[in-house]
Amino acid sequence: MPLKAPFDALKAWLVDMDGVLYHGKRPLPAAAEFIQALQESRTPFLFLTNNATRTPAEYVQRLGEMGIRVDEDAIFTSALATARYVREHYPPPRRILVIGGNGIRAALQDEGYALVDRADDAELVVSAMDIEANYARCAEATLAIRGGAPWVQTNPDRTFPSEQGIVPGAGAIQAFLEAATDQTPVVIGKPQPGIFRQALAILGAQPEETVMLGDRLETDILGAHRAGLKTICVLTGIANRAQTEAYNPRPDWIIEDLRALLAKPKPFPD
């Protein structure tokens, strides 16, 4: 099933994942069909997610279970963008205290960093979404930051959509540490311009010919608008219609779900 006009004229796509393609392990309507339409039309696309909890390999497996077949190089996360930033500004070898899941941990280890658990051993703090974060780890991160360790945050998303509903995200951990340290981190993910520049470079696309498809206004839509991209907000995730229509900048398109992007099959002739 092909994309319908005017979406079929867009030359490159950045696609968010949580709230756009799925909630937790549950795929959203037409997710697989939409990606298949991009693949069949040979339209360049990149999954651009602020979720730093998984590695690209883990995302490939999750998407495959939903009928979406892609390679690891089709996925770019805030974890990968953060690891690139840390490598550029704090070259290894260094010891990093991490609050975060496997995605950010693997990205930093792949760059040659040692991960530590105690504030006394930390030369840098990196924080992200962590479903196993506890008070003790947050306290160690607080002590490290108060002791002078630089602090980098993967992304600012305060919440994210799950199968059960809206739950705390990486930004909630950021808020905890800001309250405890009186410090503000360097934030890497959407809506920061750097992650969009990296994504466009991977695609080999220009901003004016690229669209960002997302569900969160203050990251996907705001960041893409600032970067010069067109924007589509899908209402299957965080933002509702009233919020989206009132938001400035307003998305170029607002859709109920991904079925709105697909052309209806032509009826057989009588």
mmCIF file of C-alpha atoms in Angstrom:
data_model
loop_
_atom_site.group_PDB
_atom_site.id
_atom_site.type_symbol
_atom_site.label_atom_id
_atom_site.label_comp_id
_atom_site.label_asym_id
_atom_site.label_seq_id
_atom_site.Cartn_x
_atom_site.Cartn_y
_atom_site.Cartn_z
ATOM 1 C CA MET A 1 0.000 0.000 0.000
ATOM 2 C CA PRO A 2 1.767 3.216 -1.143
ATOM 3 C CA LEU A 3 1.899 6.570 0.599
ATOM 4 C CA LYS A 4 -0.798 8.989 -0.446
ATOM 5 C CA ALA A 5 -0.369 12.583 -1.613
ATOM 6 C CA PRO A 6 1.171 14.861 -0.451
ATOM 7 C CA PHE A 7 3.247 12.506 1.698
ATOM 8 C CA ASP A 8 4.506 10.534 -1.303
ATOM 9 C CA ALA A 9 6.378 13.647 -2.481
ATOM 10 C CA LEU A 10 8.516 13.904 0.654
ATOM 11 C CA LYS A 11 12.054 12.778 -0.143
ATOM 12 C CA ALA A 12 13.352 11.658 3.278
ATOM 13 C CA TRP A 13 11.831 10.761 6.652
ATOM 14 C CA LEU A 14 12.898 10.848 10.279
ATOM 15 C CA VAL A 15 10.572 8.612 12.265
ATOM 16 C CA ASP A 16 10.125 8.518 16.020
ATOM 17 C CA MET A 17 9.267 5.153 17.567
ATOM 18 C CA ASP A 18 7.581 5.231 21.013
ATOM 19 C CA GLY A 19 4.030 6.465 20.523
ATOM 20 C CA VAL A 20 4.402 6.442 16.737
ATOM 21 C CA LEU A 21 5.066 2.807 15.843
ATOM 22 C CA TYR A 22 4.173 1.150 19.139
ATOM 23 C CA HIS A 23 3.232 1.390 22.795
ATOM 24 C CA GLY A 24 5.511 -0.958 24.684
ATOM 25 C CA LYS A 25 5.267 -4.289 22.865
ATOM 26 C CA ARG A 26 1.985 -3.404 21.147
ATOM 27 C CA PRO A 27 2.293 -2.147 17.549
ATOM 28 C CA LEU A 28 0.123 0.784 16.557
ATOM 29 C CA PRO A 29 -2.233 0.704 13.538
ATOM 30 C CA ALA A 30 -0.513 0.515 10.133
ATOM 31 C CA ALA A 31 3.010 0.721 11.601
ATOM 32 C CA ALA A 32 4.353 -2.174 9.529
ATOM 33 C CA GLU A 33 2.452 -1.074 6.424
ATOM 34 C CA PHE A 34 3.832 2.477 6.674
ATOM 35 C CA ILE A 35 7.452 1.322 6.912
ATOM 36 C CA GLN A 36 6.862 -1.136 4.077
ATOM 37 C CA ALA A 37 5.553 1.724 1.947
ATOM 38 C CA LEU A 38 8.769 3.680 2.559
ATOM 39 C CA GLN A 39 10.879 0.641 1.731
ATOM 40 C CA GLU A 40 8.978 -0.221 -1.446
ATOM 41 C CA SER A 41 9.216 3.356 -2.719
ATOM 42 C CA ARG A 42 12.940 3.438 -1.851
ATOM 43 C CA THR A 43 12.388 6.558 0.238
ATOM 44 C CA PRO A 44 15.302 7.130 2.641
ATOM 45 C CA PHE A 45 14.267 6.993 6.292
ATOM 46 C CA LEU A 46 15.874 6.809 9.711
ATOM 47 C CA PHE A 47 14.328 5.916 13.030
ATOM 48 C CA LEU A 48 15.267 8.818 15.314
ATOM 49 C CA THR A 49 14.392 8.092 18.921
ATOM 50 C CA ASN A 50 15.195 9.804 22.190
ATOM 51 C CA ASN A 51 14.772 6.470 23.968
ATOM 52 C CA ALA A 52 18.275 5.476 25.089
ATOM 53 C CA THR A 53 17.328 2.259 26.888
ATOM 54 C CA ARG A 54 18.010 -0.154 24.002
ATOM 55 C CA THR A 55 20.775 -0.801 21.488
ATOM 56 C CA PRO A 56 20.066 -0.721 17.736
ATOM 57 C CA ALA A 57 20.273 -4.528 17.717
ATOM 58 C CA GLU A 58 17.619 -4.726 20.425
ATOM 59 C CA TYR A 59 15.395 -2.326 18.488
ATOM 60 C CA VAL A 60 15.800 -4.413 15.340
ATOM 61 C CA GLN A 61 14.613 -7.456 17.261
ATOM 62 C CA ARG A 62 11.647 -5.603 18.796
ATOM 63 C CA LEU A 63 10.575 -4.162 15.445
ATOM 64 C CA GLY A 64 10.945 -7.560 13.798
ATOM 65 C CA GLU A 65 8.520 -9.033 16.302
ATOM 66 C CA MET A 66 6.018 -6.429 15.061
ATOM 67 C CA GLY A 67 6.563 -7.301 11.408
ATOM 68 C CA ILE A 68 8.911 -4.389 10.681
ATOM 69 C CA ARG A 69 12.137 -5.588 9.046
ATOM 70 C CA VAL A 70 15.046 -3.145 9.166
ATOM 71 C CA ASP A 71 18.804 -3.178 9.688
ATOM 72 C CA GLU A 72 20.657 -1.657 12.636
ATOM 73 C CA ASP A 73 21.897 1.245 10.513
ATOM 74 C CA ALA A 74 18.265 2.403 10.150
ATOM 75 C CA ILE A 75 18.183 3.310 13.846
ATOM 76 C CA PHE A 76 19.773 6.334 15.522
ATOM 77 C CA THR A 77 19.174 6.886 19.226
ATOM 78 C CA SER A 78 19.979 9.608 21.722
ATOM 79 C CA ALA A 79 22.346 7.067 23.292
ATOM 80 C CA LEU A 80 24.451 6.954 20.122
ATOM 81 C CA ALA A 81 24.347 10.743 19.795
ATOM 82 C CA THR A 82 25.372 11.111 23.437
ATOM 83 C CA ALA A 83 28.293 8.712 23.033
ATOM 84 C CA ARG A 84 29.492 10.746 20.045
ATOM 85 C CA TYR A 85 29.245 13.966 22.069
ATOM 86 C CA VAL A 86 31.119 12.478 25.019
ATOM 87 C CA ARG A 87 33.843 11.106 22.734
ATOM 88 C CA GLU A 88 34.310 14.557 21.182
ATOM 89 C CA HIS A 89 34.335 16.549 24.430
ATOM 90 C CA TYR A 90 35.684 14.020 26.975
ATOM 91 C CA PRO A 91 37.836 11.561 25.030
ATOM 92 C CA PRO A 92 38.480 8.118 26.537
ATOM 93 C CA PRO A 93 39.829 6.637 28.646
ATOM 94 C CA ARG A 94 37.576 8.100 31.351
ATOM 95 C CA ARG A 95 35.377 6.646 34.063
ATOM 96 C CA ILE A 96 31.660 7.374 33.759
ATOM 97 C CA LEU A 97 28.869 6.923 36.277
ATOM 98 C CA VAL A 98 25.737 6.072 34.284
ATOM 99 C CA ILE A 99 22.079 6.167 35.193
ATOM 100 C CA GLY A 100 20.558 4.411 32.206
ATOM 101 C CA GLY A 101 19.716 1.182 30.464
ATOM 102 C CA ASN A 102 21.607 -1.070 28.116
ATOM 103 C CA GLY A 103 21.430 1.325 25.175
ATOM 104 C CA ILE A 104 23.506 4.116 26.702
ATOM 105 C CA ARG A 105 25.771 1.740 28.587
ATOM 106 C CA ALA A 106 26.662 -0.217 25.449
ATOM 107 C CA ALA A 107 27.151 2.977 23.401
ATOM 108 C CA LEU A 108 29.658 4.358 25.925
ATOM 109 C CA GLN A 109 31.481 1.059 26.347
ATOM 110 C CA ASP A 110 31.777 0.742 22.569
ATOM 111 C CA GLU A 111 33.602 4.089 22.623
ATOM 112 C CA GLY A 112 36.099 2.760 25.158
ATOM 113 C CA TYR A 113 34.765 4.150 28.455
ATOM 114 C CA ALA A 114 34.828 2.366 31.801
ATOM 115 C CA LEU A 115 31.531 2.455 33.719
ATOM 116 C CA VAL A 116 31.664 2.890 37.488
ATOM 117 C CA ASP A 117 29.152 2.827 40.328
ATOM 118 C CA ARG A 118 30.662 5.158 42.924
ATOM 119 C CA ALA A 119 30.884 8.927 42.911
ATOM 120 C CA ASP A 120 34.498 8.831 44.093
ATOM 121 C CA ASP A 121 35.465 6.942 40.910
ATOM 122 C CA ALA A 122 33.474 9.047 38.441
ATOM 123 C CA GLU A 123 35.022 11.591 36.092
ATOM 124 C CA LEU A 124 31.731 12.178 34.270
ATOM 125 C CA VAL A 125 28.013 11.510 34.839
ATOM 126 C CA VAL A 126 25.647 10.464 32.046
ATOM 127 C CA SER A 127 21.945 10.102 32.799
ATOM 128 C CA ALA A 128 19.096 8.600 30.800
ATOM 129 C CA MET A 129 15.862 6.693 31.232
ATOM 130 C CA ASP A 130 16.449 3.797 33.635
ATOM 131 C CA ILE A 131 13.603 1.563 34.772
ATOM 132 C CA GLU A 132 15.904 0.086 37.419
ATOM 133 C CA ALA A 133 17.181 3.396 38.810
ATOM 134 C CA ASN A 134 17.056 3.617 42.591
ATOM 135 C CA TYR A 135 17.799 6.179 45.259
ATOM 136 C CA ALA A 136 21.303 4.845 45.891
ATOM 137 C CA ARG A 137 22.404 5.278 42.268
ATOM 138 C CA CYS A 138 20.813 8.717 42.024
ATOM 139 C CA ALA A 139 22.586 9.664 45.261
ATOM 140 C CA GLU A 140 25.963 8.575 43.835
ATOM 141 C CA ALA A 141 25.299 10.622 40.698
ATOM 142 C CA THR A 142 24.350 13.603 42.859
ATOM 143 C CA LEU A 143 27.563 13.332 44.845
ATOM 144 C CA ALA A 144 29.637 13.083 41.673
ATOM 145 C CA ILE A 145 27.998 16.147 40.103
ATOM 146 C CA ARG A 146 28.299 18.144 43.317
ATOM 147 C CA GLY A 147 31.928 17.090 43.407
ATOM 148 C CA GLY A 148 32.560 18.696 40.026
ATOM 149 C CA ALA A 149 31.960 15.905 37.510
ATOM 150 C CA PRO A 150 30.494 17.159 34.219
ATOM 151 C CA TRP A 151 26.934 15.945 33.593
ATOM 152 C CA VAL A 152 25.423 14.912 30.259
ATOM 153 C CA GLN A 153 21.760 13.948 29.793
ATOM 154 C CA THR A 154 20.688 11.819 26.816
ATOM 155 C CA ASN A 155 17.266 13.432 26.357
ATOM 156 C CA PRO A 156 14.714 15.629 28.125
ATOM 157 C CA ASP A 157 11.506 13.560 27.661
ATOM 158 C CA ARG A 158 9.635 13.868 30.956
ATOM 159 C CA THR A 159 7.308 10.985 30.110
ATOM 160 C CA PHE A 160 6.766 8.304 27.489
ATOM 161 C CA PRO A 161 3.764 6.250 26.349
ATOM 162 C CA SER A 162 3.561 2.650 27.563
ATOM 163 C CA GLU A 163 0.977 -0.090 27.228
ATOM 164 C CA GLN A 164 -0.334 0.930 30.658
ATOM 165 C CA GLY A 165 -0.385 4.676 29.955
ATOM 166 C CA ILE A 166 1.945 7.650 30.328
ATOM 167 C CA VAL A 167 4.894 6.893 32.646
ATOM 168 C CA PRO A 168 8.013 8.800 33.808
ATOM 169 C CA GLY A 169 10.828 9.205 31.305
ATOM 170 C CA ALA A 170 14.442 10.350 31.245
ATOM 171 C CA GLY A 171 13.436 13.932 31.964
ATOM 172 C CA ALA A 172 11.993 12.846 35.302
ATOM 173 C CA ILE A 173 15.428 11.547 36.310
ATOM 174 C CA GLN A 174 16.958 14.785 35.024
ATOM 175 C CA ALA A 175 14.529 16.780 37.195
ATOM 176 C CA PHE A 176 15.465 14.680 40.253
ATOM 177 C CA LEU A 177 19.173 15.351 39.740
ATOM 178 C CA GLU A 178 18.654 19.047 38.990
ATOM 179 C CA ALA A 179 16.742 19.410 42.264
ATOM 180 C CA ALA A 180 19.466 17.562 44.169
ATOM 181 C CA THR A 181 22.495 19.273 42.584
ATOM 182 C CA ASP A 182 21.353 22.785 41.592
ATOM 183 C CA GLN A 183 23.037 22.025 38.259
ATOM 184 C CA THR A 184 21.759 21.760 34.670
ATOM 185 C CA PRO A 185 23.145 19.098 32.315
ATOM 186 C CA VAL A 186 24.169 19.291 28.703
ATOM 187 C CA VAL A 187 21.178 17.708 26.928
ATOM 188 C CA ILE A 188 21.809 15.820 23.673
ATOM 189 C CA GLY A 189 18.576 14.399 22.217
ATOM 190 C CA LYS A 190 15.627 16.038 20.491
ATOM 191 C CA PRO A 191 14.889 18.981 20.363
ATOM 192 C CA GLN A 192 18.596 19.870 20.351
ATOM 193 C CA PRO A 193 19.849 20.713 16.835
ATOM 194 C CA GLY A 194 22.904 18.455 16.960
ATOM 195 C CA ILE A 195 20.966 15.191 16.835
ATOM 196 C CA PHE A 196 19.015 16.417 13.801
ATOM 197 C CA ARG A 197 22.239 17.408 12.021
ATOM 198 C CA GLN A 198 23.674 13.958 12.711
ATOM 199 C CA ALA A 199 20.509 12.249 11.468
ATOM 200 C CA LEU A 200 20.423 14.286 8.247
ATOM 201 C CA ALA A 201 24.089 13.508 7.641
ATOM 202 C CA ILE A 202 23.384 9.785 8.011
ATOM 203 C CA LEU A 203 20.539 10.056 5.498
ATOM 204 C CA GLY A 204 22.462 12.335 3.165
ATOM 205 C CA ALA A 205 19.383 14.567 3.064
ATOM 206 C CA GLN A 206 18.742 18.293 3.192
ATOM 207 C CA PRO A 207 16.419 19.743 5.870
ATOM 208 C CA GLU A 208 13.971 21.288 3.424
ATOM 209 C CA GLU A 209 13.315 17.919 1.741
ATOM 210 C CA THR A 210 12.948 15.942 4.978
ATOM 211 C CA VAL A 211 9.990 15.405 7.317
ATOM 212 C CA MET A 212 9.976 14.478 11.019
ATOM 213 C CA LEU A 213 7.160 12.144 12.077
ATOM 214 C CA GLY A 214 6.645 12.199 15.841
ATOM 215 C CA ASP A 215 4.170 12.337 18.704
ATOM 216 C CA ARG A 216 5.811 14.788 21.116
ATOM 217 C CA LEU A 217 5.499 18.513 20.493
ATOM 218 C CA GLU A 218 8.374 19.838 22.612
ATOM 219 C CA THR A 219 10.945 17.426 21.163
ATOM 220 C CA ASP A 220 9.961 15.991 17.764
ATOM 221 C CA ILE A 221 8.003 18.946 16.413
ATOM 222 C CA LEU A 222 9.916 21.831 17.999
ATOM 223 C CA GLY A 223 13.336 20.374 17.230
ATOM 224 C CA ALA A 224 12.498 19.518 13.641
ATOM 225 C CA HIS A 225 10.968 22.958 13.041
ATOM 226 C CA ARG A 226 14.101 24.648 14.360
ATOM 227 C CA ALA A 227 16.212 22.431 12.104
ATOM 228 C CA GLY A 228 14.209 23.447 9.034
ATOM 229 C CA LEU A 229 12.301 20.186 8.528
ATOM 230 C CA LYS A 230 8.643 19.666 7.758
ATOM 231 C CA THR A 231 6.702 18.035 10.587
ATOM 232 C CA ILE A 232 3.910 15.516 11.104
ATOM 233 C CA CYS A 233 2.412 15.002 14.558
ATOM 234 C CA VAL A 234 0.590 11.698 15.047
ATOM 235 C CA LEU A 235 -1.934 11.596 17.878
ATOM 236 C CA THR A 236 -1.218 8.032 19.038
ATOM 237 C CA GLY A 237 1.389 9.050 21.617
ATOM 238 C CA ILE A 238 1.842 11.999 23.969
ATOM 239 C CA ALA A 239 0.118 14.962 22.309
ATOM 240 C CA ASN A 240 -3.636 15.241 21.836
ATOM 241 C CA ARG A 241 -5.408 17.246 19.146
ATOM 242 C CA ALA A 242 -6.201 20.298 21.268
ATOM 243 C CA GLN A 243 -2.577 20.596 22.423
ATOM 244 C CA THR A 244 -1.267 20.083 18.906
ATOM 245 C CA GLU A 245 -3.543 22.613 17.231
ATOM 246 C CA ALA A 246 -2.663 25.218 19.868
ATOM 247 C CA TYR A 247 1.083 24.580 19.751
ATOM 248 C CA ASN A 248 3.549 27.063 18.312
ATOM 249 C CA PRO A 249 5.118 26.071 15.977
ATOM 250 C CA ARG A 250 2.132 24.200 14.614
ATOM 251 C CA PRO A 251 3.004 20.945 12.818
ATOM 252 C CA ASP A 252 2.647 20.964 9.044
ATOM 253 C CA TRP A 253 0.279 17.997 9.333
ATOM 254 C CA ILE A 254 -1.697 16.468 12.194
ATOM 255 C CA ILE A 255 -2.884 12.868 11.779
ATOM 256 C CA GLU A 256 -4.877 10.516 13.975
ATOM 257 C CA ASP A 257 -2.671 7.497 13.236
ATOM 258 C CA LEU A 258 -0.394 6.122 10.526
ATOM 259 C CA ARG A 259 -3.295 4.939 8.401
ATOM 260 C CA ALA A 260 -3.722 8.580 7.384
ATOM 261 C CA LEU A 261 -0.435 8.397 5.470
ATOM 262 C CA LEU A 262 -1.418 5.454 3.264
ATOM 263 C CA ALA A 263 -3.368 5.469 0.022
ATOM 264 C CA LYS A 264 -6.497 3.369 -0.005
ATOM 265 C CA PRO A 265 -6.361 0.397 -2.372
ATOM 266 C CA LYS A 266 -7.991 1.117 -5.680
ATOM 267 C CA PRO A 267 -11.156 -0.909 -6.230
ATOM 268 C CA PHE A 268 -11.094 -3.592 -8.902
ATOM 269 C CA PRO A 269 -12.937 -2.575 -12.075
ATOM 270 C CA ASP A 270 -16.349 -4.126 -12.596
#
